[in-house]
Amino acid sequence: MKKLLTLFAVALAALPFYAEIYFPHRYVDFGLDLSIEADENLIGAKDIFVKNLVIDLPKICDDLDKDGFVLNMHQNINLFMDVNINGYGGGLTIGESIAMSFNLGQDFFRFLAYGNYGDSDSDTSIDMQMMFEAYTDVSVPVHLKFGKLRITATPSYYIPIVYLPNTKATVSLTTMDDGSITAEANADLNFYSVLDLANCVSTDESGNTNFNPTNLPIDDLKNDPMSIFSDSAGFDLKARAEYALLDNLDVGGYVNVPLFPGSLKHRLSATAKISANLDPILDYYTNGEPKEEGQNPWHINPENPKDMFSGFKTDSSEKFYINRPFRLGIEAAFRPFGNNWFFIHPKLGLAMRNPFGKDFSIASIYPEYSLEVQASLFDVLGLNLCTQYTDKVFMHSLGIFANLRIMELKLQIGTGSGSFLKSFNLSGVKASLGFSFGF
């Protein structure tokens, strides 16, 4: 009986004193949040783990949209401290994030599925795009309360570490009379870094340039990190407001505003070039001739992937300005039974990637949404389901949490894709872990 009373007392102590969209579980909180995600829209686990595997190129092509094959990767880590006493307080968050995307145009898969619709010895041009970015930041959230209105303003000081702008490349495919196919891809890359990479580029006797990452100026970073980072830092502001419209309904809005752009002035330029030749595929597999060990119909040049990059050069004469995404949206928390043991949390917004930046385009503007349903027992043990479209990725996730007042553990796993239909087909995964403690 004493054990049951103790458990009940712990559960009551864990209940928040007021309802919010994002209600605090402790007055003082210390914690870590980690998430990692990778997704694509070409093929899912359900397409592979079947008794009879069939590669239907026309179906794959028809299922893709105009963007073609899209691969995304994201990773975030945040260390935080937060104080929230009856709606007032503040905190500190130190974090880093990495994002990468790559896409190969639908025309490539249309070529594989249906040919080039032309005569032999004809060319097909295909678009390809890639992007990479990494940041670190320090944020200072401030919590305020004015009656039923609660506001959290979070100014952030962020530093771009590396940035590859949204870069377009071209893939040329040529079909020959004998049925062979030649593919050639070319791209001019401009890679921006917080560190000067001049010492990493060397020229040999033949005039060829090479890149050696072991010559990174780590000593300069150790000796004067503040000077290096402060020269690249940017500033933005996140704000969130909530209003208790009804006893069981909170409504709110949020905005992420870039105020001062970050910048990187150290540019590494290079040319990437790779070509491949495919022998007549039907002859290779059907003419019955024995093949030598290790022989295959593909011939790739260069054979070593690192040799595909050439023409390395560095330049530090001009800054490239970088803003983190602009976001604007509305959200709500509806508690049909009047308390936090069950609530529905919808969100709808608009985002822009690198607004005002050189690589900004109409395609950088996209909608976002999420719908989360959470149920908990005395706010001690809980379960949540969420479906969302964020950073151009559809994601569906399941999460659990255990909150013992002084300590809380959250785990969430999900499946997603850049394609809505493929997001149900295990084409990508996301996992996040959160741990916090306090009183």
mmCIF file of N, CA and C in Angstrom, residues 79-198:
data_model
loop_
_atom_site.group_PDB
_atom_site.id
_atom_site.type_symbol
_atom_site.label_atom_id
_atom_site.label_comp_id
_atom_site.label_asym_id
_atom_site.label_seq_id
_atom_site.Cartn_x
_atom_site.Cartn_y
_atom_site.Cartn_z
ATOM 1 N N LEU A 79 22.305 20.775 -26.217
ATOM 2 C CA LEU A 79 22.447 20.740 -24.761
ATOM 3 C C LEU A 79 21.731 21.968 -24.205
ATOM 4 N N PHE A 80 20.898 21.783 -23.173
ATOM 5 C CA PHE A 80 20.103 22.921 -22.720
ATOM 6 C C PHE A 80 19.969 22.959 -21.206
ATOM 7 N N MET A 81 19.692 24.178 -20.735
ATOM 8 C CA MET A 81 19.320 24.447 -19.355
ATOM 9 C C MET A 81 18.151 25.418 -19.407
ATOM 10 N N ASP A 82 17.109 25.165 -18.619
ATOM 11 C CA ASP A 82 15.928 26.018 -18.692
ATOM 12 C C ASP A 82 15.312 26.179 -17.298
ATOM 13 N N VAL A 83 14.850 27.406 -17.012
ATOM 14 C CA VAL A 83 14.146 27.728 -15.766
ATOM 15 C C VAL A 83 12.781 28.284 -16.139
ATOM 16 N N ASN A 84 11.728 27.699 -15.604
ATOM 17 C CA ASN A 84 10.376 28.165 -15.904
ATOM 18 C C ASN A 84 9.528 28.022 -14.641
ATOM 19 N N ILE A 85 9.264 29.151 -13.999
ATOM 20 C CA ILE A 85 8.494 29.159 -12.746
ATOM 21 C C ILE A 85 7.226 29.966 -12.975
ATOM 22 N N ASN A 86 6.122 29.225 -13.105
ATOM 23 C CA ASN A 86 4.814 29.852 -13.321
ATOM 24 C C ASN A 86 4.798 30.787 -14.540
ATOM 25 N N GLY A 87 5.495 30.385 -15.594
ATOM 26 C CA GLY A 87 5.460 31.140 -16.836
ATOM 27 C C GLY A 87 6.566 32.149 -17.004
ATOM 28 N N TYR A 88 7.435 32.304 -16.010
ATOM 29 C CA TYR A 88 8.540 33.259 -16.096
ATOM 30 C C TYR A 88 9.867 32.512 -15.999
ATOM 31 N N GLY A 89 10.864 32.976 -16.745
ATOM 32 C CA GLY A 89 12.174 32.343 -16.645
ATOM 33 C C GLY A 89 12.983 32.518 -17.913
ATOM 34 N N GLY A 90 13.962 31.651 -18.060
ATOM 35 C CA GLY A 90 14.844 31.708 -19.222
ATOM 36 C C GLY A 90 15.763 30.514 -19.219
ATOM 37 N N GLY A 91 16.731 30.516 -20.143
ATOM 38 C CA GLY A 91 17.622 29.377 -20.218
ATOM 39 C C GLY A 91 18.771 29.606 -21.176
ATOM 40 N N LEU A 92 19.426 28.512 -21.520
ATOM 41 C CA LEU A 92 20.573 28.535 -22.411
ATOM 42 C C LEU A 92 20.608 27.218 -23.178
ATOM 43 N N THR A 93 20.808 27.307 -24.502
ATOM 44 C CA THR A 93 20.900 26.118 -25.347
ATOM 45 C C THR A 93 22.122 26.250 -26.247
ATOM 46 N N ILE A 94 22.917 25.189 -26.296
ATOM 47 C CA ILE A 94 24.066 25.108 -27.188
ATOM 48 C C ILE A 94 23.834 23.928 -28.125
ATOM 49 N N GLY A 95 23.885 24.169 -29.425
ATOM 50 C CA GLY A 95 23.553 23.099 -30.353
ATOM 51 C C GLY A 95 24.353 23.138 -31.631
ATOM 52 N N GLU A 96 24.211 22.075 -32.418
ATOM 53 C CA GLU A 96 24.792 22.013 -33.756
ATOM 54 C C GLU A 96 23.860 21.218 -34.642
ATOM 55 N N SER A 97 23.882 21.539 -35.935
ATOM 56 C CA SER A 97 23.019 20.854 -36.889
ATOM 57 C C SER A 97 23.736 20.677 -38.217
ATOM 58 N N ILE A 98 23.436 19.572 -38.889
ATOM 59 C CA ILE A 98 24.001 19.246 -40.190
ATOM 60 C C ILE A 98 22.864 18.822 -41.105
ATOM 61 N N ALA A 99 22.866 19.301 -42.341
ATOM 62 C CA ALA A 99 21.838 18.922 -43.306
ATOM 63 C C ALA A 99 22.471 18.729 -44.676
ATOM 64 N N MET A 100 21.965 17.740 -45.421
ATOM 65 C CA MET A 100 22.456 17.451 -46.755
ATOM 66 C C MET A 100 21.292 17.012 -47.622
ATOM 67 N N SER A 101 21.287 17.421 -48.874
ATOM 68 C CA SER A 101 20.279 16.940 -49.811
ATOM 69 C C SER A 101 20.908 16.745 -51.180
ATOM 70 N N PHE A 102 20.363 15.794 -51.921
ATOM 71 C CA PHE A 102 20.829 15.484 -53.272
ATOM 72 C C PHE A 102 19.637 15.032 -54.081
ATOM 73 N N ASN A 103 19.539 15.510 -55.315
ATOM 74 C CA ASN A 103 18.468 14.996 -56.158
ATOM 75 C C ASN A 103 18.935 14.847 -57.604
ATOM 76 N N LEU A 104 18.421 13.821 -58.236
ATOM 77 C CA LEU A 104 18.708 13.483 -59.630
ATOM 78 C C LEU A 104 17.394 13.529 -60.380
ATOM 79 N N GLY A 105 17.333 14.356 -61.433
ATOM 80 C CA GLY A 105 16.081 14.659 -62.124
ATOM 81 C C GLY A 105 15.334 13.449 -62.654
ATOM 82 N N GLN A 106 14.033 13.592 -62.791
ATOM 83 C CA GLN A 106 13.179 12.505 -63.269
ATOM 84 C C GLN A 106 13.562 12.054 -64.678
ATOM 85 N N ASP A 107 14.151 12.948 -65.475
ATOM 86 C CA ASP A 107 14.515 12.588 -66.847
ATOM 87 C C ASP A 107 15.485 11.417 -66.884
ATOM 88 N N PHE A 108 16.320 11.274 -65.852
ATOM 89 C CA PHE A 108 17.242 10.135 -65.802
ATOM 90 C C PHE A 108 16.481 8.823 -65.749
ATOM 91 N N PHE A 109 15.455 8.756 -64.925
ATOM 92 C CA PHE A 109 14.685 7.522 -64.772
ATOM 93 C C PHE A 109 13.751 7.312 -65.967
ATOM 94 N N ARG A 110 13.316 8.398 -66.590
ATOM 95 C CA ARG A 110 12.528 8.266 -67.815
ATOM 96 C C ARG A 110 13.391 7.674 -68.930
ATOM 97 N N PHE A 111 14.666 8.071 -68.961
ATOM 98 C CA PHE A 111 15.589 7.513 -69.951
ATOM 99 C C PHE A 111 15.775 6.014 -69.718
ATOM 100 N N LEU A 112 15.982 5.618 -68.450
ATOM 101 C CA LEU A 112 16.172 4.192 -68.155
ATOM 102 C C LEU A 112 14.923 3.383 -68.479
ATOM 103 N N ALA A 113 13.758 3.986 -68.268
ATOM 104 C CA ALA A 113 12.513 3.246 -68.427
ATOM 105 C C ALA A 113 12.024 3.195 -69.872
ATOM 106 N N TYR A 114 12.163 4.319 -70.580
ATOM 107 C CA TYR A 114 11.545 4.420 -71.901
ATOM 108 C C TYR A 114 12.526 4.744 -73.028
ATOM 109 N N GLY A 115 13.815 4.912 -72.712
ATOM 110 C CA GLY A 115 14.756 5.299 -73.746
ATOM 111 C C GLY A 115 14.707 6.798 -73.990
ATOM 112 N N ASN A 116 15.394 7.232 -75.038
ATOM 113 C CA ASN A 116 15.488 8.674 -75.284
ATOM 114 C C ASN A 116 14.518 9.156 -76.354
ATOM 115 N N TYR A 117 13.673 8.277 -76.843
ATOM 116 C CA TYR A 117 12.666 8.639 -77.849
ATOM 117 C C TYR A 117 13.289 9.225 -79.112
ATOM 118 N N GLY A 118 14.565 9.028 -79.324
ATOM 119 C CA GLY A 118 15.227 9.587 -80.498
ATOM 120 C C GLY A 118 16.021 8.530 -81.232
ATOM 121 N N ASP A 119 16.778 8.974 -82.197
ATOM 122 C CA ASP A 119 17.622 8.058 -82.939
ATOM 123 C C ASP A 119 18.831 7.680 -82.086
ATOM 124 N N SER A 120 19.546 6.692 -82.555
ATOM 125 C CA SER A 120 20.791 6.343 -81.877
ATOM 126 C C SER A 120 21.794 7.472 -82.051
ATOM 127 N N ASP A 121 22.850 7.412 -81.296
ATOM 128 C CA ASP A 121 23.848 8.473 -81.269
ATOM 129 C C ASP A 121 23.236 9.820 -80.901
ATOM 130 N N SER A 122 22.258 9.812 -79.983
ATOM 131 C CA SER A 122 21.620 11.058 -79.545
ATOM 132 C C SER A 122 21.873 11.273 -78.067
ATOM 133 N N ASP A 123 21.746 12.538 -77.635
ATOM 134 C CA ASP A 123 22.067 12.920 -76.267
ATOM 135 C C ASP A 123 20.803 13.242 -75.474
ATOM 136 N N THR A 124 20.866 12.952 -74.171
ATOM 137 C CA THR A 124 19.824 13.341 -73.235
ATOM 138 C C THR A 124 20.483 14.086 -72.085
ATOM 139 N N SER A 125 19.971 15.266 -71.740
ATOM 140 C CA SER A 125 20.533 16.087 -70.665
ATOM 141 C C SER A 125 19.649 15.985 -69.425
ATOM 142 N N ILE A 126 20.279 15.790 -68.270
ATOM 143 C CA ILE A 126 19.558 15.556 -67.018
ATOM 144 C C ILE A 126 20.121 16.486 -65.946
ATOM 145 N N ASP A 127 19.217 17.083 -65.168
ATOM 146 C CA ASP A 127 19.622 17.977 -64.093
ATOM 147 C C ASP A 127 19.890 17.212 -62.805
ATOM 148 N N MET A 128 20.849 17.724 -62.031
ATOM 149 C CA MET A 128 21.194 17.156 -60.735
ATOM 150 C C MET A 128 21.493 18.314 -59.793
ATOM 151 N N GLN A 129 21.106 18.190 -58.502
ATOM 152 C CA GLN A 129 21.348 19.251 -57.527
ATOM 153 C C GLN A 129 21.862 18.657 -56.229
ATOM 154 N N MET A 130 22.655 19.455 -55.507
ATOM 155 C CA MET A 130 23.175 19.018 -54.211
ATOM 156 C C MET A 130 23.334 20.221 -53.293
ATOM 157 N N MET A 131 23.276 19.968 -51.974
ATOM 158 C CA MET A 131 23.388 21.023 -50.969
ATOM 159 C C MET A 131 23.922 20.416 -49.682
ATOM 160 N N PHE A 132 24.739 21.190 -48.944
ATOM 161 C CA PHE A 132 25.259 20.736 -47.658
ATOM 162 C C PHE A 132 25.457 21.951 -46.763
ATOM 163 N N GLU A 133 25.106 21.824 -45.476
ATOM 164 C CA GLU A 133 25.295 22.928 -44.539
ATOM 165 C C GLU A 133 25.472 22.389 -43.128
ATOM 166 N N ALA A 134 26.248 23.126 -42.331
ATOM 167 C CA ALA A 134 26.462 22.762 -40.931
ATOM 168 C C ALA A 134 26.573 24.035 -40.109
ATOM 169 N N TYR A 135 25.925 24.044 -38.938
ATOM 170 C CA TYR A 135 25.902 25.222 -38.064
ATOM 171 C C TYR A 135 26.181 24.800 -36.627
ATOM 172 N N THR A 136 26.621 25.760 -35.838
ATOM 173 C CA THR A 136 26.589 25.659 -34.388
ATOM 174 C C THR A 136 25.974 26.950 -33.867
ATOM 175 N N ASP A 137 25.287 26.884 -32.726
ATOM 176 C CA ASP A 137 24.602 28.082 -32.242
ATOM 177 C C ASP A 137 24.480 28.076 -30.719
ATOM 178 N N VAL A 138 24.273 29.279 -30.192
ATOM 179 C CA VAL A 138 23.996 29.496 -28.772
ATOM 180 C C VAL A 138 22.705 30.300 -28.697
ATOM 181 N N SER A 139 21.700 29.769 -27.986
ATOM 182 C CA SER A 139 20.397 30.419 -27.887
ATOM 183 C C SER A 139 20.069 30.704 -26.431
ATOM 184 N N VAL A 140 19.332 31.803 -26.209
ATOM 185 C CA VAL A 140 18.953 32.210 -24.855
ATOM 186 C C VAL A 140 17.446 32.458 -24.817
ATOM 187 N N PRO A 141 16.647 31.427 -24.534
ATOM 188 C CA PRO A 141 15.197 31.639 -24.458
ATOM 189 C C PRO A 141 14.799 32.435 -23.225
ATOM 190 N N VAL A 142 13.778 33.278 -23.376
ATOM 191 C CA VAL A 142 13.233 34.079 -22.279
ATOM 192 C C VAL A 142 11.725 33.838 -22.233
ATOM 193 N N HIS A 143 11.211 33.432 -21.055
ATOM 194 C CA HIS A 143 9.787 33.133 -20.886
ATOM 195 C C HIS A 143 9.090 34.274 -20.140
ATOM 196 N N LEU A 144 7.965 34.723 -20.681
ATOM 197 C CA LEU A 144 7.174 35.777 -20.059
ATOM 198 C C LEU A 144 5.702 35.379 -20.058
ATOM 199 N N LYS A 145 4.963 35.938 -19.087
ATOM 200 C CA LYS A 145 3.543 35.628 -18.969
ATOM 201 C C LYS A 145 2.781 36.903 -18.643
ATOM 202 N N PHE A 146 1.679 37.124 -19.393
ATOM 203 C CA PHE A 146 0.807 38.279 -19.169
ATOM 204 C C PHE A 146 -0.636 37.773 -19.128
ATOM 205 N N GLY A 147 -1.070 37.390 -17.946
ATOM 206 C CA GLY A 147 -2.400 36.815 -17.822
ATOM 207 C C GLY A 147 -2.478 35.478 -18.531
ATOM 208 N N LYS A 148 -3.378 35.397 -19.515
ATOM 209 C CA LYS A 148 -3.520 34.158 -20.274
ATOM 210 C C LYS A 148 -2.546 34.060 -21.448
ATOM 211 N N LEU A 149 -1.772 35.100 -21.667
ATOM 212 C CA LEU A 149 -0.827 35.129 -22.769
ATOM 213 C C LEU A 149 0.570 34.742 -22.285
ATOM 214 N N ARG A 150 1.185 33.784 -22.967
ATOM 215 C CA ARG A 150 2.542 33.349 -22.627
ATOM 216 C C ARG A 150 3.421 33.527 -23.862
ATOM 217 N N ILE A 151 4.602 34.080 -23.647
ATOM 218 C CA ILE A 151 5.513 34.381 -24.750
ATOM 219 C C ILE A 151 6.900 33.820 -24.436
ATOM 220 N N THR A 152 7.509 33.195 -25.440
ATOM 221 C CA THR A 152 8.906 32.781 -25.341
ATOM 222 C C THR A 152 9.660 33.385 -26.514
ATOM 223 N N ALA A 153 10.638 34.212 -26.217
ATOM 224 C CA ALA A 153 11.494 34.819 -27.236
ATOM 225 C C ALA A 153 12.889 34.211 -27.116
ATOM 226 N N THR A 154 13.440 33.760 -28.245
ATOM 227 C CA THR A 154 14.721 33.062 -28.226
ATOM 228 C C THR A 154 15.683 33.676 -29.236
ATOM 229 N N PRO A 155 16.496 34.640 -28.811
ATOM 230 C CA PRO A 155 17.550 35.127 -29.704
ATOM 231 C C PRO A 155 18.656 34.079 -29.821
ATOM 232 N N SER A 156 19.209 33.940 -31.026
ATOM 233 C CA SER A 156 20.240 32.927 -31.280
ATOM 234 C C SER A 156 21.435 33.548 -31.980
ATOM 235 N N TYR A 157 22.586 33.207 -31.509
ATOM 236 C CA TYR A 157 23.865 33.592 -32.106
ATOM 237 C C TYR A 157 24.402 32.336 -32.788
ATOM 238 N N TYR A 158 24.432 32.323 -34.121
ATOM 239 C CA TYR A 158 24.791 31.097 -34.832
ATOM 240 C C TYR A 158 26.007 31.321 -35.730
ATOM 241 N N ILE A 159 26.715 30.237 -35.971
ATOM 242 C CA ILE A 159 27.934 30.289 -36.775
ATOM 243 C C ILE A 159 27.856 29.229 -37.866
ATOM 244 N N PRO A 160 27.833 29.616 -39.133
ATOM 245 C CA PRO A 160 27.949 28.620 -40.202
ATOM 246 C C PRO A 160 29.353 28.017 -40.187
ATOM 247 N N ILE A 161 29.452 26.721 -40.233
ATOM 248 C CA ILE A 161 30.753 26.047 -40.238
ATOM 249 C C ILE A 161 31.181 25.729 -41.668
ATOM 250 N N VAL A 162 30.299 25.088 -42.415
ATOM 251 C CA VAL A 162 30.538 24.820 -43.842
ATOM 252 C C VAL A 162 29.219 25.007 -44.575
ATOM 253 N N TYR A 163 29.314 25.346 -45.847
ATOM 254 C CA TYR A 163 28.098 25.569 -46.623
ATOM 255 C C TYR A 163 28.386 25.323 -48.099
ATOM 256 N N LEU A 164 27.642 24.425 -48.698
ATOM 257 C CA LEU A 164 27.639 24.211 -50.146
ATOM 258 C C LEU A 164 26.301 24.706 -50.656
ATOM 259 N N PRO A 165 26.262 25.832 -51.365
ATOM 260 C CA PRO A 165 24.978 26.348 -51.856
ATOM 261 C C PRO A 165 24.293 25.329 -52.752
ATOM 262 N N ASN A 166 22.993 25.513 -52.912
ATOM 263 C CA ASN A 166 22.230 24.638 -53.791
ATOM 264 C C ASN A 166 22.858 24.672 -55.183
ATOM 265 N N THR A 167 23.582 23.612 -55.536
ATOM 266 C CA THR A 167 24.423 23.578 -56.735
ATOM 267 C C THR A 167 23.807 22.681 -57.793
ATOM 268 N N LYS A 168 23.692 23.201 -58.998
ATOM 269 C CA LYS A 168 23.146 22.429 -60.104
ATOM 270 C C LYS A 168 24.262 21.843 -60.951
ATOM 271 N N ALA A 169 24.050 20.632 -61.407
ATOM 272 C CA ALA A 169 24.991 19.956 -62.294
ATOM 273 C C ALA A 169 24.212 19.333 -63.448
ATOM 274 N N THR A 170 24.938 18.897 -64.456
ATOM 275 C CA THR A 170 24.313 18.316 -65.638
ATOM 276 C C THR A 170 24.879 16.930 -65.897
ATOM 277 N N VAL A 171 23.996 15.986 -66.192
ATOM 278 C CA VAL A 171 24.384 14.641 -66.591
ATOM 279 C C VAL A 171 23.978 14.453 -68.046
ATOM 280 N N SER A 172 24.938 14.089 -68.901
ATOM 281 C CA SER A 172 24.660 13.858 -70.327
ATOM 282 C C SER A 172 24.719 12.362 -70.612
ATOM 283 N N LEU A 173 23.671 11.837 -71.231
ATOM 284 C CA LEU A 173 23.600 10.433 -71.607
ATOM 285 C C LEU A 173 23.595 10.330 -73.128
ATOM 286 N N THR A 174 24.433 9.464 -73.683
ATOM 287 C CA THR A 174 24.514 9.264 -75.134
ATOM 288 C C THR A 174 24.318 7.794 -75.450
ATOM 289 N N THR A 175 23.391 7.494 -76.350
ATOM 290 C CA THR A 175 23.159 6.113 -76.796
ATOM 291 C C THR A 175 23.821 5.909 -78.153
ATOM 292 N N MET A 176 24.453 4.758 -78.315
ATOM 293 C CA MET A 176 25.175 4.452 -79.541
ATOM 294 C C MET A 176 24.443 3.381 -80.345
ATOM 295 N N ASP A 177 24.839 3.226 -81.615
ATOM 296 C CA ASP A 177 24.190 2.259 -82.501
ATOM 297 C C ASP A 177 24.292 0.828 -81.988
ATOM 298 N N ASP A 178 25.399 0.512 -81.308
ATOM 299 C CA ASP A 178 25.587 -0.869 -80.856
ATOM 300 C C ASP A 178 24.853 -1.174 -79.558
ATOM 301 N N GLY A 179 24.116 -0.208 -79.022
ATOM 302 C CA GLY A 179 23.365 -0.432 -77.792
ATOM 303 C C GLY A 179 24.097 -0.003 -76.535
ATOM 304 N N SER A 180 25.331 0.458 -76.665
ATOM 305 C CA SER A 180 26.067 0.924 -75.495
ATOM 306 C C SER A 180 25.596 2.328 -75.106
ATOM 307 N N ILE A 181 25.840 2.695 -73.858
ATOM 308 C CA ILE A 181 25.419 3.985 -73.318
ATOM 309 C C ILE A 181 26.607 4.629 -72.623
ATOM 310 N N THR A 182 26.799 5.906 -72.891
ATOM 311 C CA THR A 182 27.845 6.683 -72.220
ATOM 312 C C THR A 182 27.202 7.792 -71.402
ATOM 313 N N ALA A 183 27.604 7.910 -70.133
ATOM 314 C CA ALA A 183 27.092 8.952 -69.245
ATOM 315 C C ALA A 183 28.246 9.791 -68.741
ATOM 316 N N GLU A 184 28.029 11.107 -68.697
ATOM 317 C CA GLU A 184 29.062 12.013 -68.206
ATOM 318 C C GLU A 184 28.423 13.082 -67.340
ATOM 319 N N ALA A 185 28.973 13.296 -66.134
ATOM 320 C CA ALA A 185 28.444 14.286 -65.201
ATOM 321 C C ALA A 185 29.514 15.329 -64.912
ATOM 322 N N ASN A 186 29.114 16.594 -64.931
ATOM 323 C CA ASN A 186 30.022 17.701 -64.648
ATOM 324 C C ASN A 186 29.372 18.658 -63.658
ATOM 325 N N ALA A 187 30.171 19.184 -62.749
ATOM 326 C CA ALA A 187 29.653 20.168 -61.795
ATOM 327 C C ALA A 187 30.779 21.078 -61.342
ATOM 328 N N ASP A 188 30.481 22.362 -61.245
ATOM 329 C CA ASP A 188 31.397 23.338 -60.666
ATOM 330 C C ASP A 188 30.955 23.605 -59.238
ATOM 331 N N LEU A 189 31.817 23.261 -58.281
ATOM 332 C CA LEU A 189 31.475 23.339 -56.870
ATOM 333 C C LEU A 189 32.159 24.537 -56.217
ATOM 334 N N ASN A 190 31.418 25.252 -55.381
ATOM 335 C CA ASN A 190 31.958 26.329 -54.554
ATOM 336 C C ASN A 190 31.584 26.026 -53.111
ATOM 337 N N PHE A 191 32.564 25.556 -52.377
ATOM 338 C CA PHE A 191 32.376 25.073 -51.009
ATOM 339 C C PHE A 191 32.929 26.128 -50.052
ATOM 340 N N TYR A 192 32.076 26.640 -49.143
ATOM 341 C CA TYR A 192 32.471 27.716 -48.227
ATOM 342 C C TYR A 192 32.735 27.145 -46.838
ATOM 343 N N SER A 193 33.760 27.678 -46.173
ATOM 344 C CA SER A 193 34.184 27.141 -44.880
ATOM 345 C C SER A 193 34.544 28.274 -43.931
ATOM 346 N N VAL A 194 34.407 27.999 -42.634
ATOM 347 C CA VAL A 194 34.819 28.969 -41.623
ATOM 348 C C VAL A 194 36.337 29.019 -41.497
ATOM 349 N N LEU A 195 37.018 27.977 -41.963
ATOM 350 C CA LEU A 195 38.483 27.914 -41.909
ATOM 351 C C LEU A 195 39.081 28.189 -43.283
ATOM 352 N N ASP A 196 40.232 28.814 -43.301
ATOM 353 C CA ASP A 196 40.955 29.070 -44.541
ATOM 354 C C ASP A 196 41.587 27.756 -45.016
ATOM 355 N N LEU A 197 41.206 27.315 -46.223
ATOM 356 C CA LEU A 197 41.646 26.021 -46.735
ATOM 357 C C LEU A 197 42.813 26.133 -47.707
ATOM 358 N N ALA A 198 43.469 27.301 -47.763
ATOM 359 C CA ALA A 198 44.546 27.510 -48.730
ATOM 360 C C ALA A 198 45.681 26.508 -48.558
#
